[in-house]
Amino acid sequence: MTADFRHFYQKNWAERTAIVAQQAHLTPAEQALFKQYYLPQHHEIIENYLTDYPLPMGLAVNLVVDGVDHIVPMVTEEPSVIAAASNGAKIVKCAGGFTTVLNQREMIGQIVLEQLSDPAATAAVIEAHAAALLKVADAAHPSLKKRGGGARRLRTRVLGQGYLSIDLFVDVQAAMGANMLNSMLEAVAKSIGVMTKQDALMSILSNYATASLVKAICDIPVGLLQAGRYAGKLVAQKIASASTVAQLDPYRATTHNKGIMNGIDAVAIASGNDWRALESGAHAYAVKDGQYRGMSTWTSDGRMLHGELELPLPVGIVGGSIKINELAQLNQRILGIQTAGDLERIMVAIGLAQNLAALRALVTTGIQQGHMHLQLKSLAMAAGATPEELPVILQRLELASQQDLATTQQLIAELRQTKEETDD
């Protein structure tokens, strides 16, 4: 029988879980997972809340940003992410650490008008009243201006086909600022409607935060890059070449950039930030000149390897779900940050550290060597190996001709059989 999901959002937690259990034919053990990870306060974060979905959280170490040591909480299910970030950060730490550049931190929102017979003329009217419209924006969120933030400027862009975008730039202070910006945009849109007799098609923030750019830079003596039989100078040259390929080829750039975002997303999740917004903005920035390219660049002169990564990273340390997420607040303490800008600097540096470690592995021993040990560990745990059994199982797996679930389960069974015979 099909369960009744009518008015599901109005039902309490016990009713919801009972309905889901009926629909999916869940066992008592499966239903118990809902209770195991349940937090009552999370009813207020999302609709139709059932339970939390836990992900592992660990610490990246060795990160030095602008002369300050940081330990960095990261949330990720991918085994090699934290290891790579720590590895890359360690190499750069030996070279003096990362330096960062953050010139401004403003969010951009759009008010879009449609079906304009003369968009340029409408734009001119709006620009003539820009000062008044900025006051309207500030009046919609006066507390922001009191804290030193507020509306900074307006920009108009003719999009074509009768569309006009009015872009509002706002200093949102310590917040990511989506809600406050949207409120300000709606107030400005009403004033523009009166002024131009044109109703807005929409008023919404943009996640393409080109007024919140942050850059990480590092310079590494090539001797620090030696990997096994590969001399540091050769490794630096190969990393620079791999970077060039990511600038030329979107197929390579996509994977190159995924690795960078591995680190940035993991810090974003740990700090309670919207990693999806950061992803969309970062990938849009990667195609800003018309071709999708690698987000980072690496060059070598034979003595030093120079790396740079610049991205829009509009993060916050207050507001949204952060205020009710105790772990996000704790992680801010662990990070040792005071401002949203501090968090941006750490995140871009982690992204560049991640990229360095990945490229160094890729052009020397190959990406699989480091990956595979961690992947085999996950495989052994999935097959049921206990922490005590893991070292032996990993050794045997590395020598096995097949490295799959069935083989791992067989190895575990053989180990346990041997132990039983020994105990007897």
CSV table of C-alpha atoms in Angstrom, one decimal:
chain,number,residue,atom,x,y,z
A,1,MET,CA,0.0,0.0,0.0
A,2,THR,CA,1.3,3.5,-0.9
A,3,ALA,CA,1.9,5.7,2.1
A,4,ASP,CA,0.0,9.0,2.4
A,5,PHE,CA,2.3,12.0,1.9
A,6,ARG,CA,-0.4,14.6,1.9
A,7,HIS,CA,0.5,17.6,4.1
A,8,PHE,CA,3.8,15.8,4.9
A,9,TYR,CA,5.5,19.1,5.9
A,10,GLN,CA,2.8,19.6,8.7
A,11,LYS,CA,3.4,16.2,10.3
A,12,ASN,CA,5.7,15.7,13.3
A,13,TRP,CA,8.9,13.8,13.2
A,14,ALA,CA,7.4,10.5,14.5
A,15,GLU,CA,4.6,10.7,11.8
A,16,ARG,CA,7.1,11.4,9.0
A,17,THR,CA,9.4,8.6,9.9
A,18,ALA,CA,6.5,6.1,10.2
A,19,ILE,CA,5.3,7.1,6.7
A,20,VAL,CA,8.7,6.7,5.2
A,21,ALA,CA,9.2,3.4,6.9
A,22,GLN,CA,5.9,2.2,5.4
A,23,GLN,CA,6.6,3.4,1.9
A,24,ALA,CA,10.2,2.1,1.8
A,25,HIS,CA,9.5,-1.1,3.8
A,26,LEU,CA,12.3,-0.2,6.3
A,27,THR,CA,13.4,-2.7,8.9
A,28,PRO,CA,13.5,-1.7,12.6
A,29,ALA,CA,17.3,-1.4,12.4
A,30,GLU,CA,17.0,1.0,9.4
A,31,GLN,CA,14.4,3.1,11.1
A,32,ALA,CA,16.7,3.4,14.1
A,33,LEU,CA,19.2,5.3,11.9
A,34,PHE,CA,16.7,8.2,11.8
A,35,LYS,CA,16.8,8.5,15.6
A,36,GLN,CA,20.6,8.0,15.8
A,37,TYR,CA,21.4,11.1,13.9
A,38,TYR,CA,18.3,13.2,14.8
A,39,LEU,CA,18.6,16.8,16.1
A,40,PRO,CA,15.4,18.6,17.0
A,41,GLN,CA,16.8,22.1,16.2
A,42,HIS,CA,17.4,21.1,12.5
A,43,HIS,CA,13.6,21.1,11.9
A,44,GLU,CA,14.1,24.8,11.5
A,45,ILE,CA,16.7,24.6,8.8
A,46,ILE,CA,15.0,22.5,6.1
A,47,GLU,CA,11.6,21.4,5.1
A,48,ASN,CA,10.4,17.8,5.8
A,49,TYR,CA,13.4,17.1,8.1
A,50,LEU,CA,14.0,13.5,9.0
A,51,THR,CA,17.6,13.2,10.3
A,52,ASP,CA,21.1,14.4,9.8
A,53,TYR,CA,23.4,12.8,7.2
A,54,PRO,CA,26.9,12.7,8.8
A,55,LEU,CA,30.1,13.2,6.9
A,56,PRO,CA,33.6,12.8,8.3
A,57,MET,CA,35.3,15.9,9.6
A,58,GLY,CA,39.1,16.1,10.0
A,59,LEU,CA,41.9,18.7,10.2
A,60,ALA,CA,44.3,19.9,7.5
A,61,VAL,CA,47.6,21.0,9.1
A,62,ASN,CA,50.7,22.9,8.1
A,63,LEU,CA,48.8,25.8,6.5
A,64,VAL,CA,50.6,29.2,6.8
A,65,VAL,CA,48.6,32.1,5.4
A,66,ASP,CA,50.1,35.6,5.6
A,67,GLY,CA,52.5,34.5,8.3
A,68,VAL,CA,49.9,32.9,10.5
A,69,ASP,CA,49.7,29.2,11.2
A,70,HIS,CA,46.2,27.6,10.9
A,71,ILE,CA,44.7,24.3,11.5
A,72,VAL,CA,41.7,23.9,9.1
A,73,PRO,CA,38.6,21.8,9.8
A,74,MET,CA,37.4,20.1,6.6
A,75,VAL,CA,34.3,18.0,5.9
A,76,THR,CA,34.6,15.5,3.1
A,77,GLU,CA,33.9,11.9,2.2
A,78,GLU,CA,36.8,11.6,-0.2
A,79,PRO,CA,39.7,9.8,1.4
A,80,SER,CA,42.6,11.8,0.0
A,81,VAL,CA,41.4,15.4,0.3
A,82,ILE,CA,42.7,16.2,3.8
A,83,ALA,CA,46.0,14.3,3.2
A,84,ALA,CA,46.6,16.2,-0.1
A,85,ALA,CA,45.8,19.6,1.5
A,86,SER,CA,48.2,19.0,4.4
A,87,ASN,CA,50.9,17.7,2.0
A,88,GLY,CA,50.7,20.7,-0.3
A,89,ALA,CA,50.5,23.1,2.7
A,90,LYS,CA,53.6,21.5,4.2
A,91,ILE,CA,55.7,22.1,1.1
A,92,VAL,CA,54.6,25.7,0.9
A,93,LYS,CA,55.2,26.2,4.7
A,94,CYS,CA,58.8,25.3,4.1
A,95,ALA,CA,58.9,28.0,1.5
A,96,GLY,CA,57.5,30.6,3.9
A,97,GLY,CA,53.8,30.0,3.4
A,98,PHE,CA,51.0,31.5,1.3
A,99,THR,CA,50.4,35.2,0.8
A,100,THR,CA,47.0,36.5,-0.1
A,101,VAL,CA,45.4,39.5,-1.6
A,102,LEU,CA,41.8,40.7,-0.8
A,103,ASN,CA,41.0,44.1,-2.0
A,104,GLN,CA,37.2,44.3,-1.5
A,105,ARG,CA,34.3,42.2,-0.3
A,106,GLU,CA,31.0,43.1,-1.8
A,107,MET,CA,28.1,41.0,-2.9
A,108,ILE,CA,26.3,41.8,-6.2
A,109,GLY,CA,22.5,41.6,-6.7
A,110,GLN,CA,20.5,42.0,-9.9
A,111,ILE,CA,17.3,43.8,-10.8
A,112,VAL,CA,16.3,42.7,-14.3
A,113,LEU,CA,13.9,44.7,-16.5
A,114,GLU,CA,12.4,43.2,-19.6
A,115,GLN,CA,10.6,44.2,-22.8
A,116,LEU,CA,12.3,47.6,-23.0
A,117,SER,CA,12.1,49.4,-26.3
A,118,ASP,CA,15.2,51.5,-25.4
A,119,PRO,CA,17.2,49.8,-22.7
A,120,ALA,CA,20.1,52.3,-23.0
A,121,ALA,CA,17.7,55.2,-22.3
A,122,THR,CA,16.2,53.4,-19.3
A,123,ALA,CA,19.7,52.8,-18.0
A,124,ALA,CA,20.5,56.5,-18.3
A,125,VAL,CA,17.5,57.4,-16.2
A,126,ILE,CA,18.5,54.9,-13.5
A,127,GLU,CA,22.1,56.0,-13.4
A,128,ALA,CA,21.0,59.6,-13.0
A,129,HIS,CA,19.1,58.6,-9.8
A,130,ALA,CA,21.8,56.2,-8.5
A,131,ALA,CA,22.4,58.2,-5.3
A,132,ALA,CA,18.8,58.1,-4.3
A,133,LEU,CA,18.4,54.4,-5.1
A,134,LEU,CA,21.4,53.6,-2.9
A,135,LYS,CA,19.7,55.4,0.0
A,136,VAL,CA,16.6,53.3,-0.7
A,137,ALA,CA,18.7,50.2,-0.5
A,138,ASP,CA,20.3,51.2,2.8
A,139,ALA,CA,16.9,52.1,4.3
A,140,ALA,CA,15.7,48.6,3.6
A,141,HIS,CA,18.4,47.2,5.9
A,142,PRO,CA,19.5,50.1,8.2
A,143,SER,CA,21.3,47.8,10.7
A,144,LEU,CA,23.9,46.9,8.0
A,145,LYS,CA,24.8,50.5,7.5
A,146,LYS,CA,25.2,51.0,11.2
A,147,ARG,CA,27.7,48.2,11.3
A,148,GLY,CA,29.8,49.9,8.6
A,149,GLY,CA,28.4,48.1,5.6
A,150,GLY,CA,25.6,49.0,3.1
A,151,ALA,CA,25.0,49.8,-0.5
A,152,ARG,CA,28.1,51.0,-2.4
A,153,ARG,CA,27.2,51.6,-6.0
A,154,LEU,CA,24.9,50.8,-8.9
A,155,ARG,CA,25.8,49.5,-12.4
A,156,THR,CA,23.6,49.1,-15.4
A,157,ARG,CA,24.2,46.5,-18.2
A,158,VAL,CA,22.2,46.2,-21.4
A,159,LEU,CA,21.9,42.4,-21.9
A,160,GLY,CA,20.2,42.5,-25.4
A,161,GLN,CA,16.7,41.5,-26.6
A,162,GLY,CA,15.1,44.2,-24.5
A,163,TYR,CA,16.6,43.2,-21.1
A,164,LEU,CA,18.5,45.4,-18.7
A,165,SER,CA,20.3,44.4,-15.5
A,166,ILE,CA,20.7,46.9,-12.7
A,167,ASP,CA,23.5,45.6,-10.5
A,168,LEU,CA,23.6,46.6,-6.8
A,169,PHE,CA,27.0,46.3,-5.0
A,170,VAL,CA,26.7,45.9,-1.2
A,171,ASP,CA,29.2,45.5,1.6
A,172,VAL,CA,27.6,42.8,3.6
A,173,GLN,CA,30.2,42.8,6.4
A,174,ALA,CA,30.6,39.4,8.2
A,175,ALA,CA,27.6,37.7,6.5
A,176,MET,CA,27.4,36.0,3.1
A,177,GLY,CA,24.5,38.4,2.8
A,178,ALA,CA,22.0,36.7,0.5
A,179,ASN,CA,18.9,37.5,2.6
A,180,MET,CA,19.8,41.1,3.4
A,181,LEU,CA,20.8,41.7,-0.2
A,182,ASN,CA,17.6,40.3,-1.6
A,183,SER,CA,15.6,42.6,0.7
A,184,MET,CA,17.5,45.6,-0.5
A,185,LEU,CA,17.0,44.6,-4.1
A,186,GLU,CA,13.3,44.3,-3.8
A,187,ALA,CA,13.1,47.8,-2.2
A,188,VAL,CA,15.2,49.3,-5.0
A,189,ALA,CA,13.1,47.5,-7.6
A,190,LYS,CA,9.9,49.1,-6.3
A,191,SER,CA,11.5,52.6,-6.6
A,192,ILE,CA,12.7,51.8,-10.1
A,193,GLY,CA,9.2,50.6,-11.0
A,194,VAL,CA,7.8,54.0,-10.0
A,195,MET,CA,10.6,55.8,-11.8
A,196,THR,CA,10.5,54.0,-15.1
A,197,LYS,CA,6.9,52.5,-15.1
A,198,GLN,CA,8.6,49.1,-15.6
A,199,ASP,CA,8.0,46.2,-13.3
A,200,ALA,CA,11.1,44.1,-12.6
A,201,LEU,CA,11.2,40.6,-14.0
A,202,MET,CA,13.2,39.5,-10.9
A,203,SER,CA,15.4,40.8,-8.1
A,204,ILE,CA,18.0,38.4,-6.8
A,205,LEU,CA,21.6,38.1,-5.7
A,206,SER,CA,24.2,36.8,-8.1
A,207,ASN,CA,26.6,34.1,-7.0
A,208,TYR,CA,29.1,35.4,-9.6
A,209,ALA,CA,30.7,37.5,-6.9
A,210,THR,CA,33.4,39.3,-8.9
A,211,ALA,CA,33.5,42.0,-6.3
A,212,SER,CA,34.7,39.4,-3.7
A,213,LEU,CA,37.9,38.2,-5.3
A,214,VAL,CA,40.7,36.8,-3.2
A,215,LYS,CA,44.0,35.5,-4.4
A,216,ALA,CA,46.6,33.1,-3.0
A,217,ILE,CA,50.2,33.2,-4.1
A,218,CYS,CA,53.2,31.0,-3.3
A,219,ASP,CA,56.8,30.8,-4.4
A,220,ILE,CA,58.5,27.4,-3.8
A,221,PRO,CA,62.3,26.7,-4.3
A,222,VAL,CA,62.4,23.7,-6.7
A,223,GLY,CA,64.5,21.7,-4.3
A,224,LEU,CA,61.4,21.3,-2.1
A,225,LEU,CA,59.5,19.5,-4.8
A,226,GLN,CA,61.7,16.5,-5.2
A,227,ALA,CA,59.6,13.3,-5.4
A,228,GLY,CA,61.4,10.0,-5.2
A,229,ARG,CA,63.7,9.7,-8.3
A,230,TYR,CA,62.2,12.9,-9.7
A,231,ALA,CA,64.5,16.0,-9.2
A,232,GLY,CA,62.8,19.1,-7.9
A,233,LYS,CA,63.6,21.1,-11.0
A,234,LEU,CA,62.0,18.5,-13.2
A,235,VAL,CA,58.9,18.3,-11.0
A,236,ALA,CA,58.5,22.1,-11.1
A,237,GLN,CA,58.7,22.1,-14.9
A,238,LYS,CA,56.2,19.3,-15.1
A,239,ILE,CA,53.8,21.0,-12.8
A,240,ALA,CA,54.1,24.2,-14.9
A,241,SER,CA,53.4,22.1,-18.0
A,242,ALA,CA,50.3,20.5,-16.4
A,243,SER,CA,49.1,23.9,-15.5
A,244,THR,CA,49.5,25.0,-19.2
A,245,VAL,CA,47.4,22.0,-20.3
A,246,ALA,CA,44.6,23.1,-18.0
A,247,GLN,CA,44.7,26.5,-19.6
A,248,LEU,CA,44.4,25.0,-23.1
A,249,ASP,CA,42.0,22.1,-22.6
A,250,PRO,CA,38.6,22.2,-21.0
A,251,TYR,CA,38.6,18.5,-20.5
A,252,ARG,CA,41.7,18.7,-18.3
A,253,ALA,CA,40.7,22.0,-16.7
A,254,THR,CA,37.5,20.4,-15.4
A,255,THR,CA,39.4,17.8,-13.4
A,256,HIS,CA,42.1,20.3,-12.4
A,257,ASN,CA,39.4,22.6,-11.0
A,258,LYS,CA,37.5,19.8,-9.3
A,259,GLY,CA,40.6,19.1,-7.3
A,260,ILE,CA,40.9,22.7,-6.2
A,261,MET,CA,37.2,22.8,-5.1
A,262,ASN,CA,37.7,19.5,-3.2
A,263,GLY,CA,39.6,21.6,-0.6
A,264,ILE,CA,37.5,24.7,-0.8
A,265,ASP,CA,34.2,22.9,-0.6
A,266,ALA,CA,35.4,20.9,2.4
A,267,VAL,CA,36.2,24.1,4.4
A,268,ALA,CA,33.0,25.7,3.2
A,269,ILE,CA,30.9,22.8,4.6
A,270,ALA,CA,32.9,22.8,7.9
A,271,SER,CA,32.3,26.5,8.3
A,272,GLY,CA,28.6,26.3,7.5
A,273,ASN,CA,28.9,28.1,4.2
A,274,ASP,CA,27.0,27.5,0.9
A,275,TRP,CA,29.5,25.4,-1.1
A,276,ARG,CA,27.1,25.2,-4.0
A,277,ALA,CA,27.2,29.0,-4.4
A,278,LEU,CA,31.0,28.9,-4.2
A,279,GLU,CA,31.1,26.2,-6.9
A,280,SER,CA,28.9,28.1,-9.3
A,281,GLY,CA,30.8,31.3,-8.9
A,282,ALA,CA,34.2,29.7,-9.2
A,283,HIS,CA,33.4,27.8,-12.3
A,284,ALA,CA,31.8,30.9,-13.9
A,285,TYR,CA,35.1,32.8,-13.1
A,286,ALA,CA,37.0,30.0,-14.8
A,287,VAL,CA,35.3,30.8,-18.1
A,288,LYS,CA,35.5,34.6,-17.8
A,289,ASP,CA,37.5,35.1,-21.0
A,290,GLY,CA,35.2,32.8,-23.1
A,291,GLN,CA,37.0,29.5,-22.6
A,292,TYR,CA,36.8,27.3,-19.5
A,293,ARG,CA,40.3,27.2,-18.0
A,294,GLY,CA,42.2,25.9,-15.0
A,295,MET,CA,41.6,28.2,-12.0
A,296,SER,CA,45.2,28.1,-10.9
A,297,THR,CA,48.4,28.9,-12.8
A,298,TRP,CA,51.9,27.6,-12.1
A,299,THR,CA,55.1,28.8,-13.7
A,300,SER,CA,58.7,27.9,-13.2
A,301,ASP,CA,62.0,29.7,-14.0
A,302,GLY,CA,64.1,26.7,-13.1
A,303,ARG,CA,64.8,28.0,-9.6
A,304,MET,CA,61.3,28.7,-8.2
A,305,LEU,CA,57.8,27.4,-8.8
A,306,HIS,CA,55.3,30.2,-8.7
A,307,GLY,CA,51.6,29.5,-8.1
A,308,GLU,CA,48.5,31.7,-8.1
A,309,LEU,CA,44.9,31.1,-7.5
A,310,GLU,CA,42.2,33.8,-7.7
A,311,LEU,CA,38.5,33.1,-7.1
A,312,PRO,CA,35.3,34.8,-6.0
A,313,LEU,CA,34.7,33.4,-2.5
A,314,PRO,CA,31.7,35.3,-0.8
A,315,VAL,CA,31.6,33.5,2.5
A,316,GLY,CA,30.2,34.5,5.8
A,317,ILE,CA,30.9,33.8,9.5
A,318,VAL,CA,27.5,34.9,10.8
A,319,GLY,CA,23.9,34.6,9.6
A,320,GLY,CA,22.0,31.8,7.9
A,321,SER,CA,22.3,28.4,9.5
A,322,ILE,CA,25.7,29.3,11.0
A,323,LYS,CA,24.0,30.8,14.1
A,324,ILE,CA,22.3,27.4,15.0
A,325,ASN,CA,25.2,25.2,13.8
A,326,GLU,CA,27.3,24.6,16.9
A,327,LEU,CA,30.0,22.8,14.9
A,328,ALA,CA,30.3,25.6,12.4
A,329,GLN,CA,30.8,28.0,15.3
A,330,LEU,CA,33.4,25.7,16.9
A,331,ASN,CA,35.3,25.4,13.6
A,332,GLN,CA,35.6,29.2,13.4
A,333,ARG,CA,37.4,29.0,16.8
A,334,ILE,CA,39.6,26.2,15.5
A,335,LEU,CA,40.4,28.2,12.3
A,336,GLY,CA,41.4,31.2,14.5
A,337,ILE,CA,39.5,33.7,12.3
A,338,GLN,CA,37.9,37.0,13.2
A,339,THR,CA,36.4,38.1,9.9
A,340,ALA,CA,34.8,36.7,6.8
A,341,GLY,CA,37.9,37.9,4.9
A,342,ASP,CA,40.1,35.8,7.1
A,343,LEU,CA,38.0,32.7,6.1
A,344,GLU,CA,38.3,33.7,2.4
A,345,ARG,CA,42.1,33.9,2.6
A,346,ILE,CA,42.3,30.4,4.3
A,347,MET,CA,40.0,28.9,1.7
A,348,VAL,CA,41.8,30.1,-1.4
A,349,ALA,CA,45.1,29.0,0.2
A,350,ILE,CA,43.7,25.5,0.9
A,351,GLY,CA,42.6,25.3,-2.8
A,352,LEU,CA,46.1,26.1,-4.0
A,353,ALA,CA,47.7,23.7,-1.6
A,354,GLN,CA,45.3,21.0,-2.7
A,355,ASN,CA,46.2,21.7,-6.4
A,356,LEU,CA,49.9,21.6,-5.7
A,357,ALA,CA,49.7,18.2,-4.0
A,358,ALA,CA,47.5,16.8,-6.8
A,359,LEU,CA,49.7,18.1,-9.7
A,360,ARG,CA,53.0,16.9,-8.0
A,361,ALA,CA,51.6,13.4,-7.6
A,362,LEU,CA,50.1,13.4,-11.0
A,363,VAL,CA,53.3,14.3,-12.9
A,364,THR,CA,55.6,12.0,-10.8
A,365,THR,CA,54.4,8.8,-9.1
A,366,GLY,CA,50.9,9.1,-10.5
A,367,ILE,CA,47.7,10.1,-8.7
A,368,GLN,CA,46.7,6.5,-7.9
A,369,GLN,CA,49.6,5.6,-5.5
A,370,GLY,CA,48.4,7.9,-2.7
A,371,HIS,CA,44.7,7.5,-3.6
A,372,MET,CA,44.8,3.7,-3.6
A,373,HIS,CA,46.0,3.2,-0.1
A,374,LEU,CA,43.1,5.3,1.2
A,375,GLN,CA,40.7,3.7,-1.2
A,376,LEU,CA,41.8,0.2,0.0
A,377,LYS,CA,41.2,1.3,3.6
A,378,SER,CA,37.7,2.3,2.7
A,379,LEU,CA,37.1,-0.9,0.9
A,380,ALA,CA,38.3,-3.0,3.8
A,381,MET,CA,36.0,-1.1,6.2
A,382,ALA,CA,33.1,-1.6,3.9
A,383,ALA,CA,33.8,-5.3,3.8
A,384,GLY,CA,33.6,-5.5,7.5
A,385,ALA,CA,37.2,-5.4,8.7
A,386,THR,CA,37.7,-4.2,12.3
A,387,PRO,CA,40.2,-1.6,13.2
A,388,GLU,CA,42.5,-4.4,14.6
A,389,GLU,CA,42.2,-6.3,11.4
A,390,LEU,CA,42.9,-3.3,9.0
A,391,PRO,CA,46.7,-3.4,9.0
A,392,VAL,CA,46.9,-7.1,8.0
A,393,ILE,CA,44.0,-6.8,5.5
A,394,LEU,CA,45.6,-3.8,3.8
A,395,GLN,CA,48.9,-5.6,3.4
A,396,ARG,CA,47.2,-8.6,1.8
A,397,LEU,CA,45.0,-6.4,-0.4
A,398,GLU,CA,48.0,-4.6,-1.8
A,399,LEU,CA,49.4,-8.0,-2.9
A,400,ALA,CA,46.1,-9.3,-4.2
A,401,SER,CA,45.5,-9.8,-7.9
A,402,GLN,CA,41.9,-8.5,-7.5
A,403,GLN,CA,41.1,-5.6,-5.2
A,404,ASP,CA,37.3,-5.7,-4.9
A,405,LEU,CA,34.7,-6.3,-2.3
A,406,ALA,CA,34.5,-10.1,-2.8
A,407,THR,CA,38.2,-10.5,-2.5
A,408,THR,CA,38.4,-8.3,0.6
A,409,GLN,CA,35.6,-10.3,2.3
A,410,GLN,CA,37.5,-13.5,1.5
A,411,LEU,CA,40.7,-12.1,3.0
A,412,ILE,CA,38.8,-11.1,6.2
A,413,ALA,CA,37.2,-14.6,6.4
A,414,GLU,CA,40.6,-16.3,6.0
A,415,LEU,CA,42.2,-14.0,8.6
A,416,ARG,CA,39.5,-14.8,11.1
A,417,GLN,CA,39.6,-18.5,10.4
A,418,THR,CA,43.4,-18.4,11.0
A,419,LYS,CA,42.9,-16.5,14.3
A,420,GLU,CA,40.2,-19.1,15.4
A,421,GLU,CA,42.6,-22.0,14.7
A,422,THR,CA,45.4,-20.2,16.5
A,423,ASP,CA,43.2,-19.5,19.6
A,424,ASP,CA,42.1,-23.1,19.7
